[in-house]
Coordinates of C-alpha atoms and ligand atoms in Angstrom, one line a residue:
M1 CA -41.3 -36.8 -28.2
T2 CA -38.8 -38.4 -26.4
S3 CA -37.4 -36.1 -24.5
A4 CA -41.8 -35.8 -23.3
L5 CA -41.8 -39.6 -22.3
F6 CA -38.6 -39.1 -20.6
T7 CA -40.2 -36.5 -19.1
R8 CA -43.0 -37.7 -17.7
R9 CA -41.2 -40.7 -16.6
A10 CA -39.2 -38.7 -14.7
L11 CA -41.7 -36.4 -13.2
L12 CA -43.1 -39.9 -12.1
R13 CA -39.9 -41.2 -10.7
A14 CA -40.1 -37.9 -8.8
G15 CA -43.2 -38.0 -7.4
A16 CA -42.9 -41.4 -6.5
S17 CA -39.5 -40.7 -4.3
A18 CA -40.7 -37.7 -2.9
V19 CA -44.1 -40.2 -1.0
L20 CA -41.4 -42.2 0.4
L21 CA -39.2 -38.9 1.2
A22 CA -41.9 -38.2 2.9
N23 CA -42.4 -40.6 5.1
L24 CA -38.4 -41.0 6.0
P25 CA -37.2 -39.4 9.1
R26 CA -34.6 -36.8 8.9
I27 CA -32.8 -38.3 11.6
S28 CA -29.4 -36.0 12.8
F29 CA -27.9 -35.4 16.0
S30 CA -27.3 -33.3 19.8
D31 CA -25.3 -34.0 22.1
E32 CA -26.1 -38.0 22.0
Q33 CA -30.0 -37.2 21.9
R34 CA -31.7 -38.1 18.2
L35 CA -33.4 -35.4 16.2
V36 CA -36.5 -37.9 14.5
Q37 CA -37.7 -35.5 12.0
Y38 CA -41.4 -36.1 10.0
R39 CA -43.7 -34.5 7.7
L40 CA -46.8 -34.9 8.3
K41 CA -49.4 -33.4 5.1
L42 CA -53.3 -33.8 5.9
Q43 CA -54.6 -34.1 2.2
P44 CA -58.0 -34.8 0.8
V45 CA -56.8 -37.9 -1.4
S46 CA -58.9 -41.0 -3.3
W47 CA -58.1 -44.2 -2.2
P48 CA -59.0 -47.7 -2.8
L49 CA -60.4 -48.9 0.6
V50 CA -62.4 -52.1 -0.9
G51 CA -60.0 -53.0 -4.2
N52 CA -61.4 -55.3 -6.5
G53 CA -62.9 -52.9 -8.9
H54 CA -65.1 -50.9 -6.6
P55 CA -64.8 -47.1 -7.4
E56 CA -61.9 -45.7 -4.3
S57 CA -63.2 -43.5 -2.2
A58 CA -63.0 -40.2 -0.7
V59 CA -61.1 -39.5 2.3
W60 CA -58.4 -37.6 3.8
A61 CA -55.1 -39.2 5.0
Y62 CA -51.7 -37.9 6.1
N63 CA -48.6 -38.1 3.1
G64 CA -51.2 -39.3 0.7
Q65 CA -51.9 -42.9 2.4
L66 CA -53.9 -45.2 4.9
P67 CA -52.8 -45.4 7.9
G68 CA -50.8 -42.2 7.9
P69 CA -47.4 -43.3 7.8
T70 CA -45.7 -45.4 10.4
L71 CA -43.6 -42.5 12.6
R72 CA -41.3 -45.0 14.5
A73 CA -38.7 -43.7 16.7
R74 CA -36.7 -45.0 19.5
R75 CA -36.9 -43.7 23.2
G76 CA -35.3 -41.2 24.4
D77 CA -35.1 -39.4 21.2
R78 CA -36.8 -36.5 20.3
L79 CA -39.4 -35.8 17.6
R80 CA -40.0 -33.5 15.3
I81 CA -43.4 -33.8 13.9
T82 CA -44.4 -31.2 11.0
V83 CA -47.8 -30.8 10.2
D84 CA -49.0 -29.3 7.4
N85 CA -52.8 -28.9 7.3
G86 CA -54.3 -29.4 3.5
L87 CA -57.5 -30.1 4.4
A88 CA -60.2 -27.0 4.1
E89 CA -61.4 -27.3 8.3
D90 CA -58.9 -26.5 11.6
T91 CA -57.2 -29.7 12.5
T92 CA -54.4 -30.6 15.5
V93 CA -52.3 -34.3 16.1
H94 CA -52.7 -35.3 19.2
W95 CA -50.5 -38.0 20.2
H96 CA -52.5 -40.6 21.6
G97 CA -50.3 -42.6 24.9
I98 CA -47.4 -40.1 24.7
R99 CA -46.5 -38.9 28.1
L100 CA -45.0 -35.5 26.9
P101 CA -46.3 -32.1 28.1
N102 CA -48.9 -30.8 27.8
A103 CA -48.0 -28.0 25.4
M104 CA -47.3 -30.8 22.5
D105 CA -51.3 -32.9 23.4
G106 CA -52.8 -32.0 20.8
V107 CA -56.3 -30.8 22.0
P108 CA -57.6 -27.5 20.1
D109 CA -58.3 -24.2 22.4
L110 CA -57.4 -26.4 25.0
T111 CA -52.7 -26.2 24.2
Q112 CA -52.8 -25.7 21.8
P113 CA -54.4 -23.1 18.8
P114 CA -55.7 -24.7 16.1
I115 CA -54.0 -25.4 13.0
K116 CA -56.0 -23.6 10.1
P117 CA -56.7 -24.7 6.7
G118 CA -53.8 -23.6 5.2
E119 CA -51.5 -23.7 8.2
S120 CA -48.1 -25.7 9.5
Y121 CA -47.2 -26.9 13.4
V122 CA -44.3 -28.0 15.0
Y123 CA -45.0 -30.7 17.8
E124 CA -41.2 -31.5 19.3
F125 CA -41.3 -33.4 22.3
E126 CA -38.7 -36.6 23.7
L127 CA -40.9 -40.7 24.0
P128 CA -40.2 -41.3 27.9
D129 CA -41.9 -45.3 26.8
S130 CA -41.1 -47.6 24.2
G131 CA -44.3 -49.5 22.9
S132 CA -47.3 -49.4 20.4
Y133 CA -49.2 -45.7 20.6
W134 CA -50.8 -43.6 17.0
Y135 CA -51.6 -40.1 16.3
H136 CA -54.9 -38.4 15.7
P137 CA -56.4 -35.5 15.1
H138 CA -58.3 -34.0 18.7
A139 CA -60.8 -31.6 16.1
N140 CA -63.9 -32.9 14.4
S141 CA -62.7 -35.6 15.5
A142 CA -65.8 -38.1 14.5
E143 CA -65.2 -36.8 11.2
Q144 CA -61.7 -36.5 10.8
V145 CA -60.4 -39.9 12.8
G146 CA -64.1 -41.2 10.6
R147 CA -62.2 -39.9 6.8
G148 CA -59.4 -41.4 8.0
L149 CA -57.1 -39.2 9.8
S150 CA -54.2 -42.0 11.8
G151 CA -51.5 -44.0 11.8
P152 CA -48.9 -45.9 14.0
L153 CA -46.4 -44.4 16.2
I154 CA -44.1 -46.5 17.4
I155 CA -41.3 -46.2 20.2
D156 CA -38.2 -49.0 19.7
E157 CA -36.1 -49.3 22.7
P158 CA -32.5 -47.9 22.1
D159 CA -31.1 -51.0 22.4
D160 CA -32.8 -53.4 20.2
A161 CA -30.7 -54.5 18.6
N162 CA -32.9 -54.8 15.6
L163 CA -36.3 -53.8 14.9
V164 CA -37.5 -57.1 15.4
N165 CA -35.6 -58.0 18.5
G166 CA -37.1 -62.1 19.4
F167 CA -39.6 -61.8 16.5
D168 CA -39.0 -63.3 13.5
R169 CA -41.4 -59.9 12.7
D170 CA -43.1 -57.6 14.0
L171 CA -45.8 -56.4 12.5
I172 CA -48.4 -53.7 12.5
W173 CA -52.8 -54.6 12.2
F174 CA -54.1 -51.2 11.8
L175 CA -58.0 -51.8 12.3
D176 CA -60.1 -49.6 11.0
D177 CA -63.5 -49.6 10.2
W178 CA -66.1 -47.3 7.5
R179 CA -69.6 -46.9 7.1
L180 CA -70.0 -47.1 3.3
D181 CA -72.5 -47.1 1.4
G182 CA -72.8 -48.7 -2.5
T183 CA -70.9 -46.8 -4.7
A184 CA -67.9 -47.2 -1.3
A185 CA -68.6 -43.6 -0.9
I186 CA -68.4 -42.9 3.1
Q187 CA -72.0 -41.9 4.0
P188 CA -71.9 -38.5 6.6
F189 CA -71.3 -38.4 9.4
G190 CA -73.5 -36.6 12.8
N191 CA -76.4 -39.6 13.0
G192 CA -78.1 -39.1 16.5
H193 CA -78.1 -42.3 17.0
D194 CA -74.5 -43.2 16.5
M195 CA -74.5 -40.5 19.5
T196 CA -77.2 -42.1 22.1
H197 CA -76.4 -45.9 20.6
G198 CA -72.9 -46.9 20.7
G199 CA -70.5 -44.5 17.6
R200 CA -70.6 -44.5 14.5
I201 CA -69.6 -48.3 13.9
G202 CA -69.2 -48.6 9.8
N203 CA -69.8 -51.9 7.4
T204 CA -66.3 -52.5 6.3
V205 CA -63.3 -53.1 8.8
T206 CA -59.9 -52.7 7.2
I207 CA -56.6 -53.4 8.1
N208 CA -53.7 -51.1 7.3
G209 CA -55.9 -49.0 5.2
K210 CA -57.4 -52.2 2.7
L211 CA -60.0 -54.5 3.1
P212 CA -57.6 -58.0 4.9
E213 CA -55.7 -59.9 2.9
P214 CA -54.5 -63.1 4.3
L215 CA -51.4 -63.5 6.3
T216 CA -48.4 -65.4 5.1
V217 CA -46.6 -67.4 7.7
R218 CA -44.1 -69.7 7.8
A219 CA -44.8 -72.6 10.5
G220 CA -42.8 -72.4 13.4
E221 CA -42.6 -68.6 13.3
R222 CA -42.8 -65.7 16.0
L223 CA -45.0 -62.7 15.1
R224 CA -45.2 -59.9 17.1
L225 CA -48.3 -58.9 15.8
R226 CA -49.1 -55.1 17.4
L227 CA -52.8 -54.6 17.5
L228 CA -54.2 -50.8 16.8
N229 CA -58.1 -50.1 16.8
A230 CA -58.3 -46.4 14.9
A231 CA -61.8 -47.1 14.8
N232 CA -64.3 -44.3 15.9
A233 CA -66.4 -47.1 17.6
R234 CA -66.1 -51.4 17.3
H235 CA -64.6 -52.5 19.5
F236 CA -62.6 -56.3 17.8
A237 CA -62.9 -59.2 20.0
L238 CA -59.6 -61.3 17.9
E239 CA -59.9 -65.6 17.8
F240 CA -56.9 -66.6 16.4
E241 CA -58.1 -70.8 15.0
D242 CA -55.8 -73.2 16.0
H243 CA -53.6 -70.4 18.0
V244 CA -52.9 -69.5 21.7
P245 CA -52.1 -65.8 20.9
L246 CA -50.3 -64.5 24.4
V247 CA -50.6 -60.7 25.6
I248 CA -47.6 -59.1 25.8
A249 CA -48.4 -55.4 25.9
L250 CA -51.0 -53.1 26.6
D251 CA -51.6 -49.4 25.6
G252 CA -47.8 -49.9 24.9
Q253 CA -47.1 -51.1 28.1
S254 CA -45.8 -54.1 28.6
V255 CA -47.2 -56.1 30.4
E256 CA -47.1 -60.0 32.3
P257 CA -46.6 -62.0 29.7
F258 CA -50.2 -63.7 30.0
I259 CA -52.9 -65.9 27.3
P260 CA -56.1 -64.1 27.5
E261 CA -59.3 -65.2 28.4
A262 CA -61.0 -67.7 26.3
N263 CA -58.0 -66.7 23.3
R264 CA -59.9 -63.4 22.2
V265 CA -57.5 -60.8 22.1
I266 CA -60.3 -57.8 22.9
V267 CA -58.8 -54.3 21.6
A268 CA -61.2 -51.7 22.3
P269 CA -61.5 -48.0 20.7
A270 CA -57.6 -46.7 20.7
Q271 CA -56.4 -49.3 22.6
R272 CA -53.3 -51.4 21.7
V273 CA -52.4 -54.6 22.2
D274 CA -49.3 -56.4 21.6
I275 CA -49.3 -60.3 20.9
L276 CA -46.8 -63.0 20.4
L277 CA -48.0 -65.8 17.6
D278 CA -46.5 -68.7 17.2
A279 CA -47.3 -69.6 14.0
S280 CA -48.0 -73.1 15.4
A281 CA -50.2 -74.8 11.8
K282 CA -48.9 -76.8 9.6
P283 CA -47.3 -75.4 6.5
E284 CA -49.5 -75.9 3.4
S285 CA -53.1 -74.9 5.9
K286 CA -55.3 -71.9 6.1
T287 CA -56.7 -70.6 9.6
R288 CA -59.9 -67.9 10.4
V289 CA -58.9 -64.6 12.7
I290 CA -62.5 -64.3 13.2
D291 CA -63.9 -61.8 15.5
T292 CA -66.4 -62.0 17.6
F293 CA -67.1 -59.2 20.1
Y294 CA -70.9 -58.8 18.8
R295 CA -73.8 -60.9 18.2
D296 CA -72.7 -61.3 14.5
A297 CA -68.8 -63.2 15.1
Y298 CA -67.3 -62.6 11.3
L299 CA -64.2 -63.6 9.5
L300 CA -61.2 -60.6 9.4
T301 CA -58.6 -62.4 7.9
E302 CA -56.5 -65.3 7.1
L303 CA -53.2 -67.1 8.3
A304 CA -52.2 -68.7 4.9
Y305 CA -49.5 -71.4 5.6
S306 CA -46.8 -71.3 2.9
D307 CA -45.3 -74.7 2.4
Q308 CA -42.3 -74.0 3.7
P309 CA -41.5 -75.0 7.7
L310 CA -39.0 -71.9 8.6
R311 CA -38.1 -74.2 11.6
E312 CA -39.2 -77.4 12.7
K313 CA -39.4 -77.0 16.4
P314 CA -41.5 -73.8 17.8
L315 CA -39.9 -71.3 20.0
G316 CA -39.2 -72.4 23.8
E317 CA -39.7 -68.6 26.2
P318 CA -40.8 -65.5 24.6
P319 CA -38.7 -62.0 25.1
R320 CA -39.1 -60.3 27.8
L321 CA -39.8 -56.6 26.9
A322 CA -38.6 -53.8 28.5
R323 CA -40.6 -53.1 31.3
S324 CA -42.6 -50.1 31.8
R325 CA -40.8 -47.1 33.1
L326 CA -44.5 -45.7 34.7
P327 CA -44.2 -44.2 38.3
I328 CA -46.1 -46.7 40.8
P329 CA -49.2 -44.8 42.7
D330 CA -49.2 -45.2 46.0
I331 CA -52.1 -46.6 46.7
A332 CA -52.2 -46.4 50.4
N333 CA -52.7 -43.0 50.5
A334 CA -54.1 -41.9 47.5
E335 CA -57.0 -39.5 47.1
R336 CA -59.3 -41.4 46.2
H337 CA -63.0 -39.9 44.0
E338 CA -65.8 -41.8 41.8
V339 CA -66.2 -40.6 38.4
V340 CA -69.9 -42.7 37.0
L341 CA -70.9 -42.9 33.0
A342 CA -74.2 -42.7 32.1
G343 CA -76.4 -41.5 29.6
G344 CA -77.3 -42.5 26.5
A345 CA -80.3 -44.3 25.0
M346 CA -81.9 -47.2 27.4
G347 CA -79.1 -46.1 29.9
G348 CA -81.6 -44.7 33.1
M349 CA -80.3 -41.1 32.8
R350 CA -83.0 -38.2 33.6
G351 CA -81.0 -35.1 33.0
A352 CA -77.7 -34.3 33.3
T353 CA -76.2 -30.7 34.0
M354 CA -75.0 -28.7 31.0
N355 CA -72.7 -25.2 30.7
D356 CA -74.1 -25.0 34.8
Q357 CA -77.7 -25.5 33.8
W358 CA -79.5 -28.5 34.7
L359 CA -81.5 -29.9 31.3
D360 CA -84.4 -33.1 31.0
I361 CA -82.8 -36.1 29.2
R362 CA -84.6 -34.8 26.1
T363 CA -83.1 -31.5 26.0
L364 CA -79.7 -32.1 26.0
V365 CA -80.6 -34.7 23.6
S366 CA -82.1 -31.4 21.5
K367 CA -78.6 -29.7 22.0
G368 CA -76.5 -32.8 20.8
A369 CA -75.7 -34.1 24.4
A370 CA -76.7 -37.7 26.0
W371 CA -73.7 -37.9 28.7
A372 CA -72.3 -37.1 31.3
L373 CA -69.3 -37.5 34.2
N374 CA -70.9 -37.5 37.4
G375 CA -73.6 -35.8 36.1
V376 CA -72.6 -33.3 33.8
A377 CA -72.8 -33.2 30.2
A378 CA -69.2 -31.3 29.0
G379 CA -70.3 -28.5 26.5
Q380 CA -67.7 -26.0 25.7
R381 CA -67.4 -24.0 29.1
H382 CA -67.0 -26.5 30.8
I383 CA -64.2 -27.8 28.9
K384 CA -62.9 -24.0 29.3
Q385 CA -63.6 -23.5 33.1
D386 CA -64.4 -26.2 35.1
P387 CA -62.1 -29.3 35.6
L388 CA -63.5 -32.4 37.0
F389 CA -61.0 -32.8 39.2
T390 CA -57.7 -31.5 40.3
F391 CA -54.8 -32.7 41.4
T392 CA -51.7 -31.3 43.0
R393 CA -48.3 -32.5 41.0
G394 CA -46.7 -35.9 42.4
R395 CA -50.0 -36.6 44.1
S396 CA -51.8 -40.9 43.9
V397 CA -54.7 -40.8 42.3
V398 CA -57.2 -43.3 42.2
L399 CA -60.4 -43.5 40.3
A400 CA -63.5 -45.8 40.7
M401 CA -65.7 -45.5 37.6
R402 CA -68.8 -47.2 37.6
N403 CA -70.7 -47.5 33.9
D404 CA -74.2 -47.1 34.4
S405 CA -74.8 -47.6 30.9
A406 CA -76.3 -49.7 28.4
F407 CA -72.7 -49.0 26.1
P408 CA -69.6 -50.1 26.2
H409 CA -67.1 -47.6 26.9
P410 CA -63.1 -46.9 26.2
M411 CA -62.1 -44.0 28.7
H412 CA -58.7 -42.5 28.0
L413 CA -56.8 -39.5 30.1
H414 CA -54.2 -37.5 28.2
G415 CA -50.8 -37.1 30.0
H416 CA -51.0 -40.1 32.1
H417 CA -51.5 -44.3 32.2
Y418 CA -53.3 -45.5 35.0
R419 CA -53.1 -49.1 36.6
L420 CA -55.9 -50.7 36.0
I421 CA -56.0 -52.4 39.6
S422 CA -59.9 -53.7 39.9
R423 CA -62.6 -55.3 37.8
N424 CA -66.1 -55.6 39.3
G425 CA -64.6 -55.8 42.5
K426 CA -62.3 -58.3 42.0
P427 CA -58.2 -57.3 42.3
L428 CA -56.7 -57.9 40.0
T429 CA -52.8 -59.7 40.0
N430 CA -51.1 -58.5 37.6
P431 CA -52.2 -54.6 37.5
P432 CA -51.9 -53.0 34.4
W433 CA -51.2 -50.4 32.6
H434 CA -53.5 -48.0 30.7
D435 CA -54.3 -45.2 28.8
T436 CA -57.8 -46.3 27.3
V437 CA -59.3 -48.6 30.0
L438 CA -62.8 -50.9 28.6
L439 CA -65.5 -50.4 30.4
L440 CA -68.4 -52.3 28.7
P441 CA -71.9 -51.7 30.8
R442 CA -72.3 -51.9 34.4
D443 CA -69.1 -52.3 34.6
T444 CA -67.1 -51.0 37.9
V445 CA -63.7 -50.3 37.6
E446 CA -61.0 -49.0 39.7
V447 CA -57.8 -47.7 37.8
A448 CA -54.6 -45.8 40.2
F449 CA -51.5 -43.3 39.2
V450 CA -49.9 -40.6 39.6
A451 CA -50.7 -36.9 38.6
D452 CA -47.4 -36.4 37.7
N453 CA -47.5 -34.1 34.8
P454 CA -48.9 -30.2 34.9
G455 CA -51.6 -29.2 32.9
D456 CA -55.1 -29.5 31.8
W457 CA -55.3 -32.9 30.5
M458 CA -58.5 -34.7 28.8
F459 CA -60.5 -38.0 30.0
H460 CA -63.0 -38.8 27.8
C461 CA -64.6 -41.9 26.2
H462 CA -62.9 -42.7 23.0
I463 CA -65.8 -43.1 20.9
P464 CA -66.3 -39.2 18.7
E465 CA -69.3 -39.4 19.2
H466 CA -69.7 -40.1 23.1
M467 CA -67.3 -37.4 23.6
K468 CA -68.8 -34.9 21.5
G469 CA -72.1 -35.9 23.0
G470 CA -70.8 -34.8 26.7
M471 CA -68.8 -38.0 27.5
M472 CA -65.9 -35.6 28.6
G473 CA -64.2 -33.9 31.1
I474 CA -60.8 -31.8 31.8
V475 CA -58.4 -33.0 34.6
R476 CA -55.9 -30.7 35.7
V477 CA -52.9 -30.9 38.0
T478 CA -51.1 -28.3 39.1
Ligands
C2O1 CU1 -56.7 -40.6 21.2 CU2 -58.4 -38.3 23.7 O1 -57.5 -39.1 21.6
CU2 CU1 -54.8 -39.4 23.7
CU3 CU1 -68.3 -43.6 25.5

């Protein structure tokens, strides 16, 4: 009897430590370079998304947890991730925002064969940039990402004395949303209305895989808060009542620190915004964090001050993050191209070319598409054969994008970062780097980059319902 009990305890213990071990990197060295190894197993699991006595939700997860484990390494490391597909369908893993060789980019049929159920796949690449990134599947994305497959990927500078480096705490808020029914079950995917409108926007917002709980802070504390938006379609505009957030990095790349307009921190799907937040309210106060992106603002969470201040006087100058290491485009001699984003409900698009055939909008919708880039709604054939643009390696490029539709689109380019040089005709004084740039309805932006990474790269709206509905293309660098 006692031995049965003992065995069960031992098993429980072994089970718990197996999960922990799976999330710990194995680190080895070759020629000074660190090799950091992780293992990710995809599985359906049930997860207490809502908590508070509500039923658990059936989700798909990496290593049985939401979000997937935080993969952490340093700039200059080699990262090797072994992926075991325990789903009943094909998958891949895409390392969003990382400048890596094309073969490691995780786009099924474009950069690799899909990982079949029961199969494993090894990704390995060097990390050229520090900052906040994330990973997610690029197969059946609307559903796989929407059911919970995504996680943070954080790259530190090699000489960071410790992970916090100038901040009291380095926190991740992995933002996501879910469309749940009354039993906390995830509602089915593939809704046509989502595709032709703003994408699948959920009814339940989570931070780090759970309904938000107040964040306990101490007066005078200096936080680095990494906001990552893993939602399919929900945009966030976070306001920190009685606080002034300072933006210090966008999409992983450091920026000249700035206070965002109206103190609102906008995070479009797939974007990352690192902010410095000085806890400037009084001990024992409670301040609200509200999301005001959509007309119906709501309380996301609260900052709950403990009674013990950390320090009396606020800290001075913000610490400087390492400069970004991206190649600077030569704008004067750049190739210029236009990208027109069109389609969707209330967009006025009459039709588009799909698989070399012009189709009116009704026919397009009957074939599951409603969006186009430069008049082309990407079908499978287009993706495999006809790049939207082909650039000679090393060329500087300016893309002038125009959103001719009634919905916002976070436009993402793989394998590169682009510099946002103007918005709505106004040049930006400190042009930030983005891998995902947000175009609100009717916006125009100009982005510039050096096409220096050879391969066929996806360029798409990061709302997977729009991507699947035609809003994607290939940028080829030869
Ligand atoms: Cu975040 Cu094409 O990906
Ligand atoms: Cu990406
Ligand atoms: Cu879109």
